[in-house]
Coordinates of N, CA and C in Angstrom, one line a residue:
X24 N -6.9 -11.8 21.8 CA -7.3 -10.7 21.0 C -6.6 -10.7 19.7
X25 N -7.4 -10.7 18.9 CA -6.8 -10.8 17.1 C -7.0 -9.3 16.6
X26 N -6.2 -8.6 15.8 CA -6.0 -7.3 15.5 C -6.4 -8.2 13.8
X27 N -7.6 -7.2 13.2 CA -8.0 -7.6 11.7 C -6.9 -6.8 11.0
X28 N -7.2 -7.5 9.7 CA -6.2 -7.0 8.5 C -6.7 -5.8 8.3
X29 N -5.9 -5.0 7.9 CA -6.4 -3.6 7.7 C -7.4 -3.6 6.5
X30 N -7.2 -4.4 5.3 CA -7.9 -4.3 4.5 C -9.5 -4.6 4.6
X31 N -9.5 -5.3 5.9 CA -10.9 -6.1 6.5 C -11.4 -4.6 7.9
X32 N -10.5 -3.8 8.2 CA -11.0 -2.6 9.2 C -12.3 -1.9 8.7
X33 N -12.0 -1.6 7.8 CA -13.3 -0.4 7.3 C -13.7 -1.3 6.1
X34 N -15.2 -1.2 6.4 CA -16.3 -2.2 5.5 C -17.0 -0.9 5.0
X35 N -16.8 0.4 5.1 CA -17.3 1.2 4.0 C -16.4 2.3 3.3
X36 N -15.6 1.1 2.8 CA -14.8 2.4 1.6 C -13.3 2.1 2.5
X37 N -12.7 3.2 1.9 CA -11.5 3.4 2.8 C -11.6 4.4 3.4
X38 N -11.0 4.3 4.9 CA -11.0 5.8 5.5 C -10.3 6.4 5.8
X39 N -9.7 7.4 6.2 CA -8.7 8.4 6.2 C -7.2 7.9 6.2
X40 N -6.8 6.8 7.3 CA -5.5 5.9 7.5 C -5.4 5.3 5.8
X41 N -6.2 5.1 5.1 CA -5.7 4.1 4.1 C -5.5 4.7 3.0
X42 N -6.0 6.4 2.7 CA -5.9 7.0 1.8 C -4.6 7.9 2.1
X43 N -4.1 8.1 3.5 CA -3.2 8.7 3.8 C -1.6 7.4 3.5
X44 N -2.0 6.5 3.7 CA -1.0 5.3 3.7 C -0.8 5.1 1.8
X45 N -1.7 5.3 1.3 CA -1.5 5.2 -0.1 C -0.8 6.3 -0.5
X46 N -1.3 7.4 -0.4 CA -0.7 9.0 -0.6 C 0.9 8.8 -0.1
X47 N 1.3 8.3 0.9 CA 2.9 8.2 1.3 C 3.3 7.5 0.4
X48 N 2.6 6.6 0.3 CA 3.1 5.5 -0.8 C 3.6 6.0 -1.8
X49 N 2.6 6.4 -2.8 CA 3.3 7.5 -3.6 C 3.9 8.3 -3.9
X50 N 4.1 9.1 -2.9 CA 5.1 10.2 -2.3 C 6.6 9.4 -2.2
X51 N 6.8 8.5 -0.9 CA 8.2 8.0 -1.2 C 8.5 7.1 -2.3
X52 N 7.8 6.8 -2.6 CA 8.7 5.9 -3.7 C 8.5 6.5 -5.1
X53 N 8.8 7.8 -5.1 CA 9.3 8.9 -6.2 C 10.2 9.5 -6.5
X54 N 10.8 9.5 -7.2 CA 12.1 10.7 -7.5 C 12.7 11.8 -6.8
X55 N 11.4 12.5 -6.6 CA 11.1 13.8 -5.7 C 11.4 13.8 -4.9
X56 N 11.3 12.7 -4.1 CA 11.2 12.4 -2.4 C 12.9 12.2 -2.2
X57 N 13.3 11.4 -2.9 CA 14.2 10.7 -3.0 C 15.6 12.1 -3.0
X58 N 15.4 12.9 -3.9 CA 16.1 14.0 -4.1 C 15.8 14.6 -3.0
X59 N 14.8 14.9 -2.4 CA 14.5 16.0 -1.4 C 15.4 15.8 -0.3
X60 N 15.2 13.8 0.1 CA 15.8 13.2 1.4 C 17.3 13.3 1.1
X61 N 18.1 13.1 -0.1 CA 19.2 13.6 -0.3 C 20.0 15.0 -0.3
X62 N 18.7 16.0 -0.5 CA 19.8 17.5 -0.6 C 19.2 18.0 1.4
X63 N 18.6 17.3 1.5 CA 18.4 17.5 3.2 C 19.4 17.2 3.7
X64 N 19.9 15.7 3.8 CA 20.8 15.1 4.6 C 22.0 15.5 4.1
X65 N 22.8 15.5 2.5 CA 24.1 16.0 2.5 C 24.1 17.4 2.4
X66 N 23.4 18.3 1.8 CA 23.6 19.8 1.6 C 23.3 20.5 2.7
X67 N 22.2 20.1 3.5 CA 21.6 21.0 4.7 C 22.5 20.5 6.2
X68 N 22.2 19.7 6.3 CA 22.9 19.2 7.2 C 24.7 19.4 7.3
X69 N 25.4 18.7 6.4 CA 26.7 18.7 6.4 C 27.4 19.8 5.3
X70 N 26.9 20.3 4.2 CA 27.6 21.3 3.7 C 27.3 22.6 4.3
X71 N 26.3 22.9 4.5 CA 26.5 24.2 5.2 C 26.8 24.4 6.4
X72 N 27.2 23.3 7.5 CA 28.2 23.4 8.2 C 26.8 23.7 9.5
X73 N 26.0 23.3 9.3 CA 25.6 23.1 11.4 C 26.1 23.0 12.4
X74 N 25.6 23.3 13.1 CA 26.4 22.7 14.9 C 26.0 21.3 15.2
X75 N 26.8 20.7 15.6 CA 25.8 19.0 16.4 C 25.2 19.4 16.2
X76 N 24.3 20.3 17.3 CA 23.3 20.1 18.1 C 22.2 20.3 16.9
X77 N 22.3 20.6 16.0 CA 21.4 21.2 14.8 C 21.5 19.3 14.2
X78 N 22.6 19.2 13.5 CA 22.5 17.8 12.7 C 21.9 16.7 14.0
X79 N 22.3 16.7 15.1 CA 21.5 15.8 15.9 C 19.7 15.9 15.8
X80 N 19.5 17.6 15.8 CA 18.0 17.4 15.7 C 17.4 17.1 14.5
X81 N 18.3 17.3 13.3 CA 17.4 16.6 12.2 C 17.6 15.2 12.1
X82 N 18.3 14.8 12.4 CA 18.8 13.3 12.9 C 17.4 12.3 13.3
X83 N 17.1 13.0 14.5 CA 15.8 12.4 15.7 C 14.6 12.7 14.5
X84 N 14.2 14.3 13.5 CA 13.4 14.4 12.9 C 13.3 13.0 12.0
X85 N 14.3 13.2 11.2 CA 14.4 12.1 10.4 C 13.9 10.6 10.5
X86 N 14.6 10.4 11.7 CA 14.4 8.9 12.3 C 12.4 9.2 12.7
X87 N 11.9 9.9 13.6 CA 10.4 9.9 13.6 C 9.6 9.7 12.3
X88 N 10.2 10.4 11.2 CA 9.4 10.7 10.5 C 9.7 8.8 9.5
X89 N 10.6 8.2 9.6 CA 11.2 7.2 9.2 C 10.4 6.0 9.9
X90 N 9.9 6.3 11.0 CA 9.1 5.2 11.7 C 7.8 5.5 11.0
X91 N 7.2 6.6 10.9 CA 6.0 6.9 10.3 C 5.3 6.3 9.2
X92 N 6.5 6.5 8.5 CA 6.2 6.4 7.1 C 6.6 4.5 6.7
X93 N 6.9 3.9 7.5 CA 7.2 2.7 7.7 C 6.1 2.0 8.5
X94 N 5.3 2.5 9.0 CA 4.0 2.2 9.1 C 2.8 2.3 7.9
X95 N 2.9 3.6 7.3 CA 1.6 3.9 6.6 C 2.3 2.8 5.7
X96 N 3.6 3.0 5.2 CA 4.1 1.9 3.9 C 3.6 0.6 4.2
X97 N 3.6 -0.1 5.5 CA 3.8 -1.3 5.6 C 2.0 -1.8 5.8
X98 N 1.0 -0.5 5.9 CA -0.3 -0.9 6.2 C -0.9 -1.0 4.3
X99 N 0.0 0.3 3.7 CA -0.4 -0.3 2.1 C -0.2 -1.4 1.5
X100 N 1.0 -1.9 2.0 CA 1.6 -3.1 1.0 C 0.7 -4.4 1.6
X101 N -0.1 -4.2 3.2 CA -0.8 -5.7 3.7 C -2.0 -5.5 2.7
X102 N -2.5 -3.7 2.5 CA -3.9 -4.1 1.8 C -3.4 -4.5 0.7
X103 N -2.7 -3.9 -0.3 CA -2.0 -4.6 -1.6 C -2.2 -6.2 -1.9
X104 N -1.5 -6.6 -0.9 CA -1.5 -8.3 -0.3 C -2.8 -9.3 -0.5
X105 N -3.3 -7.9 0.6 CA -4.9 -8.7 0.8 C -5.5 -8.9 -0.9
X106 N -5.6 -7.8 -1.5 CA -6.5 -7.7 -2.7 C -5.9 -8.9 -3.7
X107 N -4.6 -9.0 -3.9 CA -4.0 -10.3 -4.7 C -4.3 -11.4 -4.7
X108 N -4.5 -11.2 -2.7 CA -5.1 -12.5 -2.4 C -6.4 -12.9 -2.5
X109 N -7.5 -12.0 -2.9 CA -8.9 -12.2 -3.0 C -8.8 -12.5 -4.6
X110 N -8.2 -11.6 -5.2 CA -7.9 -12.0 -6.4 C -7.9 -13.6 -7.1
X111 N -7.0 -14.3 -6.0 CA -6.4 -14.9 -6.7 C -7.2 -16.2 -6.2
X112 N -8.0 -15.9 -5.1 CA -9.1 -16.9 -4.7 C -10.3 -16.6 -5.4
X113 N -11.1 -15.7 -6.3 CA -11.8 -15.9 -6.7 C -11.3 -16.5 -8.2
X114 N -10.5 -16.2 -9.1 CA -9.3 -17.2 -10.0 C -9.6 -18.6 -9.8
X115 N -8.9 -18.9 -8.2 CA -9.2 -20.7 -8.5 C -10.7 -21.1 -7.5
X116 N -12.0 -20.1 -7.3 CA -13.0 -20.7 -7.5 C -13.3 -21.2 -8.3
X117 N -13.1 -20.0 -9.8 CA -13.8 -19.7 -11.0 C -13.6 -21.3 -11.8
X118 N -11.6 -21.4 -11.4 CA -11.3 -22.2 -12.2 C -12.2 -23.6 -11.4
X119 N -12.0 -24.0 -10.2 CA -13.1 -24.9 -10.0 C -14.1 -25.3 -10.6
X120 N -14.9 -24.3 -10.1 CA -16.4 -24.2 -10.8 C -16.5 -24.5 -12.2
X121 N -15.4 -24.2 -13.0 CA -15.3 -24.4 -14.8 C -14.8 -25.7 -15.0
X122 N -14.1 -26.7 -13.9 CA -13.9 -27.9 -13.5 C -15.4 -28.8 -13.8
X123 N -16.3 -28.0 -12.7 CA -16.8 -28.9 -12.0 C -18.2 -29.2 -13.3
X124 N -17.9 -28.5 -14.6 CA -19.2 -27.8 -14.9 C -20.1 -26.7 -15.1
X125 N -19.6 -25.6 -14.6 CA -20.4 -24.9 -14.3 C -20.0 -23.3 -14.9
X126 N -19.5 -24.1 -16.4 CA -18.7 -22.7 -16.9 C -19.1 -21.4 -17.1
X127 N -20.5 -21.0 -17.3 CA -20.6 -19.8 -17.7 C -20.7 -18.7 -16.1
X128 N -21.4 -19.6 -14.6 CA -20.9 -18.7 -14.1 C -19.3 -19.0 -13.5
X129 N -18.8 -19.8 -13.8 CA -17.2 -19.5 -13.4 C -17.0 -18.2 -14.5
X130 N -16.9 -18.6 -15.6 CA -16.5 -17.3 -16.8 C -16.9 -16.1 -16.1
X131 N -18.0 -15.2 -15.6 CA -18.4 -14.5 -15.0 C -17.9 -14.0 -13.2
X132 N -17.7 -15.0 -12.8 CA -16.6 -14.6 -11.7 C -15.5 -14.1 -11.6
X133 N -14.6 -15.2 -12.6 CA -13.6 -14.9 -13.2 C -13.3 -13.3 -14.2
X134 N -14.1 -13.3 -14.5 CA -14.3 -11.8 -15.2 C -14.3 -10.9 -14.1
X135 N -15.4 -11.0 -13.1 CA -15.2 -10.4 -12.6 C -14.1 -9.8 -11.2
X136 N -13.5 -11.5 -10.8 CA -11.9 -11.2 -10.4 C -11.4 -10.5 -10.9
X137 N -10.5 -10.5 -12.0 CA -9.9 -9.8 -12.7 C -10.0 -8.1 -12.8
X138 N -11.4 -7.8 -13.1 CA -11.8 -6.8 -13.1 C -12.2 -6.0 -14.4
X139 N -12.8 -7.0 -15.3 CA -13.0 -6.9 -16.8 C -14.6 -6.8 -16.9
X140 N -14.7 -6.0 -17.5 CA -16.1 -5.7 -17.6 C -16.8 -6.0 -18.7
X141 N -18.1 -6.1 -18.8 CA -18.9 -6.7 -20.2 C -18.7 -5.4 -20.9
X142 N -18.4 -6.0 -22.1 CA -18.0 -5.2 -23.6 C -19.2 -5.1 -24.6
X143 N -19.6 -5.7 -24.3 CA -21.2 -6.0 -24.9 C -22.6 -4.8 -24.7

């Protein structure tokens, strides 16, 4: 049993997992986040002086929510992957095909790899 690429799961659009995985994406690798996860852990936790049992439970929060988000991250960065990689195969079709002869539609593939649109 082979588990597909995520980017190959949903063949109409993206669906909830991938727009939720992008949205984290965003979110942690922000400033925001970054400050937030810092005045949590040193200010809340240790300066105001909790009991264990308090810093232990944000501890477990932390760590769940740390596995979470190390999923949705880790399912963005395969689609990321994937698209580079279609990218970069229709690139050395194009360039083939412009090899082989057959320049104007390689030029047109290639355009449209990239993601350049007729200006014309």
């Amino acid at each position: 049993m082979t588990v597909p690429h995520p980017a190959e799961r949903s063949r109409h659009g993206r669906g909830w997992f991938e727009k939720l995985a992008e949205a984290a994406s965003n979110l942690t690798t922000s400033p925001v986040f970054y400050c937030f996860c810092l005045l949590l852990v040193f200010i809340v936790a240790h300066a105001v002086g909790l009991e264990l049992t308090w810093q232990l439970l944000i501890g477990d929060i932390m760590t769940a929510v740390n596995l979470l988000l190390l999923a949705l991250l880790k399912n963005s960065e395969r689609r990321a992957e994937h698209a580079i990689q279609h990218k970069l195969d229709s690139i050395a079709a194009a360039l083939l095909e412009q090899r082989e002869g057959h320049s104007r539609q390689a030029h047109e593939e290639l355009r449209k790899a990239i993601g350049i649109e007729d200006e014309f």
